[in-house]
Each structure stands twice: as structure tokens, then as C-alpha cells.
Short mmCIF file of C-alpha atoms in Angstrom, two decimals:
data_model
loop_
_atom_site.label_atom_id
_atom_site.label_comp_id
_atom_site.label_asym_id
_atom_site.label_seq_id
_atom_site.Cartn_x
_atom_site.Cartn_y
_atom_site.Cartn_z
CA MET A 7 91.30 67.15 137.06
CA ASN A 8 92.51 63.74 138.27
CA ARG A 9 95.69 64.07 136.27
CA ARG A 10 96.56 67.09 138.41
CA ILE A 11 96.52 65.04 141.61
CA GLY A 12 99.50 62.90 140.67
CA SER A 13 101.38 65.69 138.92
CA THR A 14 101.31 68.06 141.91
CA ALA A 15 102.54 65.23 144.15
CA LEU A 16 105.29 64.24 141.71
CA LYS A 17 106.54 67.81 141.33
CA ARG A 18 106.60 68.26 145.08
CA LEU A 19 108.37 64.94 145.74
CA MET A 20 111.05 65.71 143.17
CA THR A 21 111.66 69.12 144.77
CA GLU A 22 111.88 67.58 148.24
CA TYR A 23 114.22 64.84 147.03
CA LYS A 24 116.54 67.40 145.44
CA GLU A 25 116.54 69.48 148.63
CA LEU A 26 117.25 66.42 150.82
CA THR A 27 120.15 65.41 148.55
CA THR A 28 121.71 68.89 148.46
CA ASN A 29 121.08 69.69 152.12
CA PRO A 30 120.70 66.42 154.01
CA PRO A 31 119.79 66.67 157.70
CA GLU A 32 122.57 65.15 159.81
CA GLY A 33 122.97 61.41 159.28
CA ILE A 34 119.66 60.94 157.49
CA THR A 35 119.37 59.75 153.92
CA ALA A 36 116.10 59.39 152.04
CA GLY A 37 114.97 59.05 148.46
CA PRO A 38 112.94 57.03 145.97
CA ILE A 39 113.89 53.35 145.88
CA THR A 40 113.87 53.47 142.08
CA GLU A 41 113.72 56.49 139.78
CA ASP A 42 110.62 54.94 138.11
CA ASP A 43 108.50 55.33 141.23
CA PHE A 44 108.71 58.59 143.15
CA PHE A 45 105.87 57.50 145.45
CA THR A 46 107.88 54.88 147.37
CA TRP A 47 110.96 56.03 149.26
CA GLU A 48 113.49 54.39 151.50
CA ALA A 49 114.95 56.27 154.47
CA LEU A 50 117.90 55.46 156.70
CA ILE A 51 117.69 56.94 160.18
CA PRO A 52 120.56 57.05 162.67
CA GLY A 53 119.81 56.12 166.29
CA PRO A 54 120.18 59.24 168.45
CA ASP A 55 123.17 59.46 170.83
CA ASP A 56 122.62 58.65 174.51
CA THR A 57 119.70 56.36 173.70
CA PRO A 58 119.66 52.55 173.39
CA TYR A 59 119.22 53.15 169.63
CA GLU A 60 122.67 54.79 169.46
CA GLY A 61 124.98 53.34 166.82
CA GLY A 62 122.11 51.80 164.87
CA VAL A 63 120.99 52.75 161.39
CA PHE A 64 117.30 51.99 160.88
CA SER A 65 115.70 51.48 157.50
CA ALA A 66 112.12 52.47 156.71
CA THR A 67 109.87 52.94 153.70
CA LEU A 68 107.72 55.98 153.05
CA THR A 69 104.67 55.42 150.87
CA PHE A 70 103.15 58.61 149.47
CA PRO A 71 99.47 58.96 148.51
CA LYS A 72 98.54 60.39 145.10
CA ASP A 73 97.17 63.53 146.80
CA TYR A 74 100.44 64.24 148.64
CA PRO A 75 101.06 66.80 150.17
CA LEU A 76 97.36 67.23 150.99
CA SER A 77 97.58 63.85 152.81
CA PRO A 78 100.69 62.53 154.60
CA PRO A 79 102.76 59.47 153.65
CA VAL A 80 102.76 56.22 155.64
CA MET A 81 106.08 55.40 157.24
CA LYS A 82 107.05 51.84 158.09
CA PHE A 83 110.30 50.49 159.54
CA THR A 84 111.67 47.58 157.53
CA CYS A 85 114.02 46.44 160.31
CA PRO A 86 113.21 45.21 163.85
CA MET A 87 112.04 48.27 165.80
CA PHE A 88 110.91 47.95 169.41
CA HIS A 89 109.42 51.31 170.34
CA PRO A 90 106.24 52.52 172.09
CA ASN A 91 105.12 54.48 169.00
CA VAL A 92 105.85 51.84 166.36
CA TYR A 93 103.44 48.99 165.59
CA ALA A 94 104.59 45.38 165.45
CA ASP A 95 104.44 45.61 161.63
CA GLY A 96 106.82 48.62 161.69
CA THR A 97 104.24 51.36 161.01
CA VAL A 98 105.16 54.62 162.73
CA CYS A 99 102.46 56.36 164.74
CA ILE A 100 103.24 60.00 165.51
CA SER A 101 101.01 63.04 165.35
CA ILE A 102 102.70 64.67 162.33
CA LEU A 103 101.81 61.60 160.23
CA HIS A 104 98.10 61.90 160.97
CA PRO A 105 95.61 64.38 159.61
CA PRO A 106 93.52 65.75 162.51
CA GLY A 107 90.29 64.02 161.53
CA ASP A 108 92.08 60.72 162.11
CA ASP A 109 92.90 60.56 165.77
CA PRO A 110 93.19 57.07 167.21
CA ASN A 111 95.44 58.03 170.08
CA MET A 112 94.15 61.20 171.70
CA TYR A 113 97.14 63.34 170.86
CA GLU A 114 97.43 66.57 172.75
CA HIS A 115 95.25 69.16 171.07
CA ALA A 116 98.28 71.38 170.44
CA SER A 117 100.50 68.73 168.84
CA GLU A 118 101.69 69.38 165.34
CA ARG A 119 99.66 67.72 162.59
CA TRP A 120 100.21 66.93 158.98
CA SER A 121 99.58 69.78 156.54
CA PRO A 122 101.18 70.67 153.20
CA VAL A 123 103.67 72.96 154.91
CA GLN A 124 105.24 69.89 156.53
CA SER A 125 107.76 67.84 154.57
CA VAL A 126 109.62 64.54 154.41
CA GLU A 127 112.50 66.21 156.21
CA LYS A 128 110.25 67.31 159.11
CA ILE A 129 108.79 63.80 159.35
CA LEU A 130 112.26 62.23 159.53
CA LEU A 131 113.45 64.74 162.14
CA SER A 132 110.27 64.02 164.17
CA VAL A 133 111.05 60.32 163.98
CA VAL A 134 114.57 60.91 165.30
CA SER A 135 113.01 62.88 168.20
CA MET A 136 110.51 60.06 168.69
CA LEU A 137 113.39 57.57 169.06
CA ALA A 138 114.97 59.81 171.70
CA GLU A 139 111.71 60.61 173.50
CA PRO A 140 108.92 58.04 173.16
CA ASN A 141 105.38 59.24 173.82
CA ASP A 142 103.93 56.57 176.09
CA GLU A 143 100.48 58.20 175.93
CA SER A 144 100.03 56.93 172.40
CA GLY A 145 101.07 53.32 172.72
CA ALA A 146 101.17 51.76 169.26
CA ASN A 147 103.18 48.95 170.84
CA VAL A 148 101.53 48.40 174.22
CA GLU A 149 104.24 46.04 175.43
CA ALA A 150 107.03 48.48 174.58
CA SER A 151 105.09 51.34 176.24
CA LYS A 152 104.63 49.35 179.42
CA MET A 153 108.25 48.19 179.53
CA TRP A 154 109.53 51.70 178.79
CA ARG A 155 107.46 53.03 181.67
CA GLU A 156 108.01 50.27 184.22
CA ASP A 157 111.32 48.53 183.46
CA ARG A 158 113.61 50.92 181.62
CA LYS A 159 116.63 48.66 182.10
CA LYS A 160 114.97 45.75 180.32
CA PHE A 161 113.62 48.07 177.62
CA ASP A 162 117.13 49.35 176.92
CA GLU A 163 118.46 45.77 176.70
CA VAL A 164 115.79 44.67 174.22
CA VAL A 165 116.38 47.77 172.09
CA ARG A 166 120.18 47.33 172.14
CA ALA A 167 119.82 43.72 171.02
CA ASN A 168 117.55 44.89 168.15
CA THR A 169 119.99 47.64 167.24
CA LEU A 170 122.81 45.11 166.87
CA ARG A 171 120.54 42.86 164.80
CA ALA A 172 119.61 45.72 162.51
CA LEU A 173 123.33 46.21 161.86
CA GLY A 174 123.63 42.50 161.08
CA LEU A 175 125.87 41.82 164.08
CA MET B 21 85.41 69.29 164.59
CA HIS B 22 82.26 67.97 166.10
CA PRO B 23 83.19 66.76 169.56
CA SER B 24 80.90 63.75 169.22
CA ASP B 25 82.85 62.53 166.18
CA THR B 26 85.98 61.68 168.08
CA ALA B 27 85.13 61.47 171.77
CA ALA B 28 83.42 58.08 171.79
CA PRO B 29 85.86 56.03 169.69
CA THR B 30 88.81 57.52 171.55
CA ALA B 31 87.36 56.54 174.90
CA GLU B 32 86.78 52.99 173.65
CA GLN B 33 90.32 52.92 172.38
CA GLY B 34 91.53 53.78 175.87
CA LEU B 35 89.56 50.87 177.35
CA ASP B 36 90.85 48.47 174.72
CA GLN B 37 94.37 49.35 175.68
CA GLN B 38 93.80 48.64 179.33
CA GLN B 39 92.12 45.30 178.68
CA GLN B 40 94.72 44.09 176.24
CA PRO B 41 96.79 41.28 177.76
CA ILE B 42 100.47 42.09 177.75
CA GLU B 43 102.56 39.57 175.89
CA ASN B 44 106.08 38.62 176.85
CA GLY B 45 109.05 38.73 174.55
CA ALA B 46 110.48 41.57 172.55
CA ASP B 47 109.05 41.06 169.10
CA THR B 48 106.41 38.38 169.06
CA GLY B 49 104.89 40.33 166.17
CA LYS B 50 101.38 39.53 167.44
CA ASP B 51 98.94 42.17 168.49
CA ASP B 52 95.21 41.46 168.84
CA ARG B 53 94.43 45.10 169.41
CA PRO B 54 92.93 46.80 166.35
CA SER B 55 95.60 48.72 164.47
CA ASP B 56 95.42 52.49 163.93
CA GLU B 57 94.41 51.81 160.37
CA GLU B 58 91.52 49.59 161.47
CA ILE B 59 90.32 52.18 163.98
CA LEU B 60 90.58 54.90 161.37
CA ARG B 61 88.66 52.82 158.83
CA TYR B 62 85.97 52.30 161.45
CA GLU B 63 85.83 55.99 162.32
CA ARG B 64 85.67 56.94 158.65
CA ALA B 65 82.84 54.48 158.10
CA ILE B 66 80.88 56.06 160.96
CA LYS B 67 81.49 59.57 159.63
CA GLU B 68 80.58 58.50 156.11
CA ALA B 69 77.34 56.98 157.40
CA GLU B 70 76.57 60.21 159.26
CA THR B 71 77.23 62.53 156.36
CA GLY B 72 75.96 60.00 153.83
CA ALA B 73 76.54 60.76 150.20
CA SER B 74 76.04 64.47 150.89
CA PRO B 75 77.95 66.62 148.39
CA LEU B 76 80.82 68.83 149.53
CA ILE B 77 78.49 71.73 148.76
CA SER B 78 74.86 71.41 147.69
CA ASP B 79 72.63 73.15 145.16
CA ILE B 80 70.58 76.06 146.52
CA LEU B 81 67.93 74.50 148.73
CA GLY B 82 64.81 75.94 150.34
CA MET B 83 64.70 76.46 154.10
CA GLN B 84 62.46 73.39 154.66
CA GLY B 85 65.45 71.17 155.45
CA LEU B 86 66.46 73.43 158.32
CA GLU B 87 62.87 73.59 159.60
CA LYS B 88 62.74 69.80 159.56
CA GLU B 89 66.09 69.51 161.35
CA PHE B 90 64.79 71.62 164.24
CA ALA B 91 61.14 70.45 164.16
CA SER B 92 61.53 68.59 167.45
CA GLY B 93 64.04 71.02 168.94
CA LEU B 94 63.70 73.71 171.59
CA GLU B 95 61.08 76.34 170.96
CA ILE B 96 63.75 79.09 170.79
CA PHE B 97 65.43 77.27 167.87
CA GLN B 98 62.12 76.82 166.07
CA ARG B 99 61.39 80.53 166.41
CA LYS B 100 64.82 81.43 165.01
CA VAL B 101 64.51 78.96 162.15
CA LYS B 102 61.10 80.40 161.30
CA HIS B 103 62.63 83.87 161.24
CA LEU B 104 65.37 82.64 158.88
CA SER B 105 62.76 81.03 156.62
CA GLN B 106 60.92 84.36 156.39
CA THR B 107 64.04 86.43 155.70
CA CYS B 108 66.12 84.10 153.51
CA LYS B 109 65.39 82.69 150.10
CA GLY B 110 67.59 79.65 150.42
CA MET B 111 70.79 78.02 151.62
CA ARG B 112 73.49 75.60 150.52
CA THR B 113 74.51 72.82 152.87
CA VAL B 114 78.22 72.14 153.19
CA LYS B 115 79.69 68.77 154.15
CA ARG B 116 80.29 68.40 157.89
CA ASP B 117 83.95 67.50 157.69
CA GLY B 118 85.60 70.25 159.71
CA ASN B 119 86.40 72.20 156.52
CA CYS B 120 82.90 73.66 156.17
CA PHE B 121 83.77 77.27 157.07
CA TYR B 122 86.55 77.53 154.47
CA ARG B 123 84.52 75.69 151.85
CA ALA B 124 81.38 77.78 152.42
CA LEU B 125 83.34 81.05 152.41
CA SER B 126 85.45 80.30 149.34
CA PHE B 127 82.48 79.03 147.33
CA ARG B 128 80.27 82.03 148.13
CA PHE B 129 83.14 84.46 147.54
CA CYS B 130 83.76 82.97 144.07
CA GLU B 131 80.03 82.92 143.37
CA LEU B 132 79.79 86.64 144.23
CA LEU B 133 82.68 87.30 141.84
CA TRP B 134 80.73 85.42 139.15
CA GLU B 135 77.46 87.24 139.89
CA ARG B 136 79.20 90.62 139.80
CA ARG B 137 81.75 89.91 137.10
CA GLY B 138 83.03 93.04 135.36
CA THR B 139 82.17 95.39 138.26
CA PRO B 140 84.79 97.53 140.04
CA TRP B 141 84.19 95.43 143.16
CA ALA B 142 84.95 92.20 141.32
CA GLN B 143 88.19 93.65 139.95
CA ALA B 144 89.29 94.91 143.35
CA ALA B 145 88.32 91.64 145.06
CA LEU B 146 90.22 89.59 142.50
CA ALA B 147 93.33 91.75 142.96
CA ARG B 148 93.07 91.43 146.75
CA ALA B 149 92.68 87.64 146.50
CA ALA B 150 95.78 87.47 144.30
CA SER B 151 97.73 89.52 146.86
CA THR B 152 97.30 86.71 149.40
CA LYS B 153 100.27 85.01 147.69
CA ASP B 154 102.42 87.98 148.72
CA ILE B 155 101.30 87.74 152.37
CA MET B 156 102.27 84.05 152.34
CA THR B 157 105.71 84.80 150.88
CA GLU B 158 106.19 87.68 153.32
CA MET B 159 105.44 85.32 156.23
CA GLY B 160 107.97 82.74 155.07
CA TYR B 161 105.81 80.27 153.14
CA ASP B 162 107.62 78.88 150.11
CA MET B 163 105.23 79.81 147.29
CA SER B 164 107.32 77.86 144.78
CA LEU B 165 106.23 74.74 146.70
CA LEU B 166 102.68 75.94 147.37
CA ILE B 167 101.75 77.48 144.01
CA ASP B 168 99.74 74.34 143.13
CA PHE B 169 97.43 75.23 146.03
CA TRP B 170 96.82 78.74 144.72
CA GLU B 171 96.10 77.70 141.14
CA PRO B 172 92.74 75.91 141.68
CA PHE B 173 91.54 78.92 143.72
CA GLU B 174 92.70 81.27 140.96
CA THR B 175 90.70 79.21 138.44
CA ALA B 176 87.59 79.35 140.66
CA LEU B 177 87.93 83.13 141.16
CA LYS B 178 87.82 83.85 137.44
CA PRO B 179 84.45 83.86 135.69
CA GLN B 180 83.49 80.37 134.53
CA GLU B 181 81.33 79.50 131.51
CA ASP B 182 78.30 79.35 133.79
CA SER B 183 77.54 79.18 137.51
CA LYS B 184 77.18 75.39 137.28
CA THR B 185 80.86 75.00 136.38
CA LEU B 186 81.78 76.82 139.60
CA LEU B 187 79.70 74.39 141.64
CA GLU B 188 81.39 71.47 139.87
CA ILE B 189 84.82 72.82 140.83
CA PHE B 190 83.80 72.94 144.48
CA GLN B 191 82.18 69.50 144.33
CA THR B 192 85.36 67.85 142.98
CA GLU B 193 87.01 66.59 146.15
CA TYR B 194 90.69 67.06 145.36
CA VAL B 195 90.23 70.51 143.81
CA SER B 196 87.81 71.63 146.53
CA ASP B 197 90.12 70.42 149.30
CA THR B 198 93.07 72.15 147.66
CA ILE B 199 91.17 75.46 147.75
CA VAL B 200 90.24 74.85 151.43
CA CYS B 201 93.86 74.14 152.16
CA TYR B 202 95.04 77.32 150.43
CA LEU B 203 92.64 79.42 152.52
CA ARG B 204 93.94 77.71 155.66
CA LEU B 205 97.49 78.68 154.76
CA VAL B 206 96.44 82.27 154.02
CA THR B 207 94.65 82.37 157.39
CA ALA B 208 97.84 81.13 159.05
CA ALA B 209 99.94 83.77 157.25
CA VAL B 210 97.60 86.58 158.38
CA LEU B 211 97.68 85.32 161.99
CA LYS B 212 101.49 85.45 161.82
CA LYS B 213 101.52 88.88 160.19
CA TYR B 214 99.35 90.39 162.94
CA ARG B 215 100.91 88.23 165.64
CA ASP B 216 100.59 90.86 168.41
CA LEU B 217 96.90 91.34 167.76
CA PHE B 218 95.98 87.63 167.67
CA GLU B 219 98.26 86.34 170.43
CA ALA B 220 96.03 88.03 173.00
CA PHE B 221 93.16 85.71 172.02
CA ILE B 222 95.19 82.55 171.67
CA LEU B 223 97.80 82.37 174.43
CA ASP B 224 95.17 81.49 177.06
CA SER B 225 94.69 78.09 175.49
CA TYR B 226 97.86 77.41 173.48
CA PRO B 227 101.56 77.60 174.37
CA SER B 228 102.31 79.80 171.34
CA LEU B 229 100.71 81.27 168.24
CA ASP B 230 102.81 78.89 166.12
CA ALA B 231 101.54 75.86 168.08
CA PHE B 232 97.99 77.11 167.49
CA ILE B 233 98.66 77.49 163.77
CA GLY B 234 100.38 74.07 163.47
CA SER B 235 97.53 72.27 165.20
CA GLN B 236 94.38 74.34 164.59
CA VAL B 237 94.79 76.26 161.33
CA GLU B 238 97.08 74.60 158.78
CA PRO B 239 95.88 70.97 159.14
CA MET B 240 92.71 69.94 157.33
CA ASN B 241 89.43 68.98 159.06
CA ILE B 242 89.87 71.36 162.01
CA GLU B 243 86.93 73.74 162.41
CA ALA B 244 87.46 77.49 162.17
CA ASP B 245 86.86 79.76 165.15
CA GLN B 246 86.68 83.52 165.64
CA PRO B 247 90.43 84.27 165.07
CA HIS B 248 90.46 82.24 161.84
CA ILE B 249 87.40 84.09 160.54
CA VAL B 250 88.76 87.54 161.43
CA ALA B 251 92.06 86.69 159.71
CA ILE B 252 90.59 85.46 156.43
CA SER B 253 88.07 88.32 156.30
CA ASN B 254 91.05 90.68 156.44
CA ALA B 255 92.99 88.78 153.81
CA LEU B 256 90.16 88.82 151.26
CA GLY B 257 88.78 92.24 152.22
CA ILE B 258 85.28 90.82 152.54
CA THR B 259 82.66 91.30 155.24
CA ILE B 260 81.42 87.99 156.63
CA ARG B 261 77.99 88.05 158.28
CA ILE B 262 77.08 85.00 160.31
CA ALA B 263 73.55 84.11 161.44
CA ASN B 264 74.00 82.49 164.83
CA LEU B 265 71.52 79.70 165.43
CA ASP B 266 72.03 79.24 169.17
CA PRO B 267 69.59 79.07 172.11
CA THR B 268 70.32 82.61 173.36
CA PRO B 269 67.08 84.64 173.63
CA THR B 270 66.94 87.64 171.30
CA ASP B 271 64.46 90.26 170.12
CA ALA B 272 66.15 90.46 166.73
CA GLY B 273 64.73 87.21 165.37
CA VAL B 274 68.23 85.87 164.88
CA ASN B 275 71.51 87.43 165.93
CA TYR B 276 74.04 88.14 163.19
CA HIS B 277 77.75 88.51 163.91
CA GLU B 278 79.41 90.80 161.44
CA LEU B 279 83.13 90.54 160.82
CA SER B 280 84.44 93.37 158.68
CA PRO B 281 87.97 93.62 157.31
CA MET B 282 90.33 96.22 158.83
CA GLU B 283 91.20 97.32 155.30
CA PRO B 284 88.02 97.02 153.21
CA LEU B 285 88.16 97.21 149.42
CA GLU B 286 87.83 100.82 148.34
CA VAL B 287 85.29 100.74 145.55
CA PRO B 288 82.27 102.90 144.72
CA GLY B 289 78.76 101.53 145.02
CA ASP B 290 77.40 98.75 147.13
CA VAL B 291 79.76 96.04 148.29
CA PRO B 292 78.53 92.46 148.67
CA GLU B 293 79.10 90.32 151.74
CA VAL B 294 79.28 86.62 152.43
CA VAL B 295 76.44 85.43 154.67
CA LEU B 296 76.78 82.14 156.52
CA LEU B 297 74.60 80.17 158.89
CA TYR B 298 76.26 78.90 162.06
CA ARG B 299 75.13 76.10 164.30
CA PRO B 300 77.59 74.82 166.93
CA GLY B 301 80.36 73.08 165.00
CA HIS B 302 79.00 73.82 161.54
CA TYR B 303 78.68 76.46 158.81
CA ASP B 304 76.42 76.58 155.73
CA VAL B 305 75.90 79.25 153.05
CA LEU B 306 72.87 81.50 153.53
CA TYR B 307 71.04 83.59 150.89
CA PRO B 308 69.08 86.44 152.52
CA SER B 309 66.11 87.79 150.52
CA GLY B 310 66.31 91.16 148.81
#
């Protein structure tokens, strides 16, 4: 039975990769880093317009568990990312990436959770929304949450500086 | 979900956040606060300690365990438990992980199909179970992506070599969880199909039926409630009878809630039903005598 775990995940990831390549959501690219390992992906996410992330392209890895899509992947930015819902190590903390049993941040009871009807595409679109609209209730980065709430001007400056750094400027 | 599972750690988490000194500088990269992963590991360890090494679904047990559980409880509970002991020959305990309703229902349903293999009821029930794929497709679920979730259920529905093999299927975590997940998706599809009927019960507490489905039905580890049970009873065409172990006084020994499908299977002869035991936040399988 164990063999089935990986094979279901692999089949699903290949289907999702094909779909993302044929029909990519605007500005987003994502896929396995190497064709030998479908369980580790890289994604490039554009900073949304009218936000301090605008103009940036942010890289992240997605690490899929063997029982995907029963369990969600872990998403981690691999570039500097100052955001209330991203840990210092780059790990993204939004409700769609957590199964409901695991609830460190008291998400609203009606917020969308991971289930096998979700997809990599929905995760990436949620992350773009997260960049545009941080959720300061679930502060993965306490400092960023506080600054976002209390000193928006400074927050924007820090983020803009990071955005330029991510572009190598 | 059992409220006690999450309430305490979440409250502590809130305190931790307030007490955490705020560092200066944009990306010092230091954070003394426990990470999500650490909190989750801690929560899992607590849950694991609570549920112990209990199997996803147990062998058939006598009613002594239940009597013991309520031995120091309110008198009304003890009376109801005694009544259950006198009227039931046994029960199976199901792991308390928020998936217990779906696991209990799917196991007992498959076990009934095994017990009554070859009967007109079994044939009709099997055909109805297979038709759940069509409801999913009709409601916009991509069955080409989800067929791997149907297949383990299909295997469990068909007669196994012996009844022990069926139990092994449901005790194998990945396979068992996949079956639970399939039933969740079927439940979601039925809620969508009869949207007008179910919205009346849901819109008091949720902004939309889809929000309810995305947060309370499709994700794993979220306990089933009345609408979920009505929906899946309809999908499978099976009557679900639930012994309600609550402190409400009754002359009936124990109150049973009976949920019958709107379109029952049309077969001659007697039709079996799934009987479950409910205590707040938890379902087990019940085997009434006779």
C-alpha cells in the first residue's frame, strides 16, 4: 500500500505541472527544480501592483509530502521577505497551507483550509493575495505585523528596500 | 474537533506573542518565539498522548470500556450506558481525530456489504456508492484528479477474502484517510447539489455555503455535524441511526436520532442500517443486539 502513497502524489504533481505550464496564472511560474524530483518545486511570484512589493519577483520553494494532496506542501521564500505572515526563515504561514487540526494562529473558523481539491495554483494565488493584504491577526513575523499596523510608512520602506535587493539592485 | 484540543495552546500562543520583545531592524533573522512547526509538533505530541496508540478503528469490544469511561460520571449518563450495555452486543472505538464520523460510517457500511454480500441490497448499495462519482463530476469536481481517492473506497466496498482484511484496510492510515477524504468530498458535492435545502441551516453561521464547505467539510480533521450526516446518508442511500449519549432526561433508555435518505434504495426484504454512538465531539460504531 505504501507504494501507492508516492505514486498518487507523483501523478497529481505531474498533472498540476502540465496545467500550470499550459495555463499559467498571470506572472507566476512554478515547477520542479529538476525533472528527477517532482516533490521539490521552485516558484517565482510577482509583487502585486500598488503594494511595496510591486516590481519585485520573489522566489520560493514548495516541498511536497509523500501523501500529497492529502497533506499540503510547505512553502518557503528563498529571498528576503519581510511580511507579517512569513517567518524569518521564509516559511509562509497562511490558512490554505494548514490542515485544520494544525492551528497555531487562530484562523477565522470560516477561512479556507487545505484539502485535496486545492492546488499549487490556488496556493500561489493565495500568496499573491497575502502580499497585497497581510493578515496581522496571524503574525508569523511579529515585528513586521507590528510595523505594518503602527508605522505603515516605515514598513513600506523596508519592503521596498528588500524588493530591490531581491532583484539584485 | 474537540474544543479542548485547540483552545488551550492557542490561548498560550496569544500570550507568547504579547510577551515577545520586539526587535529592531528589518531582517535580524532572529526570533525566540516558537515557530509554527514547533507549536504544531507540541500539539501533535499532546494529541498523540491523549489518543495513545489507539488504532484508527478497533476490533469489536464489549461495552465494559464505555461503562468504565462513565463510572464516575453523572447518574443520567450511567443509566444510559447501562441501557446501551443491555441492548448492544458490542462496539468499535474510532480514533478521536476529527475524522471519526466518516471513518465509523465508511467502515460499518463496507462491513454491512461484506456481511450481506450477494444480496439484492448489497448490489443496490454498491451501485449507489459508485454513483457518488457522478454527483462529484456533476458538481464540478475533477474526477480525473480525484479518482485515486475513489479507488481505495471501491476496494473496501467489494467483498474481501475475510472480514479481517477489511479491518486492515481501515487501520492502514494512508488508505483509511483517503477513504475519509473521499466521503468528505462526496458530502461536499451533495451539499452543493441541494444548495437551497442546506443553505437554510448554514447561512446563520457562515457567510456562504461554499465557505462552509471549504472550511468545515472538505478539510480533514473537522468533525461532522447534522448537515454533513444528512448529506452523506442521502449519497449512500443508507439510514444512519445514532445513539445520543447526552445528559438529557429520557424515558426511552437512550434517544436515537434516525437520519433516513430522501431516496432510499428500492430493494425487497429488510434493509440494514448503520448504527453509531455519539458523545459530544465523537462517534463510535455500535452493534445493537438482535
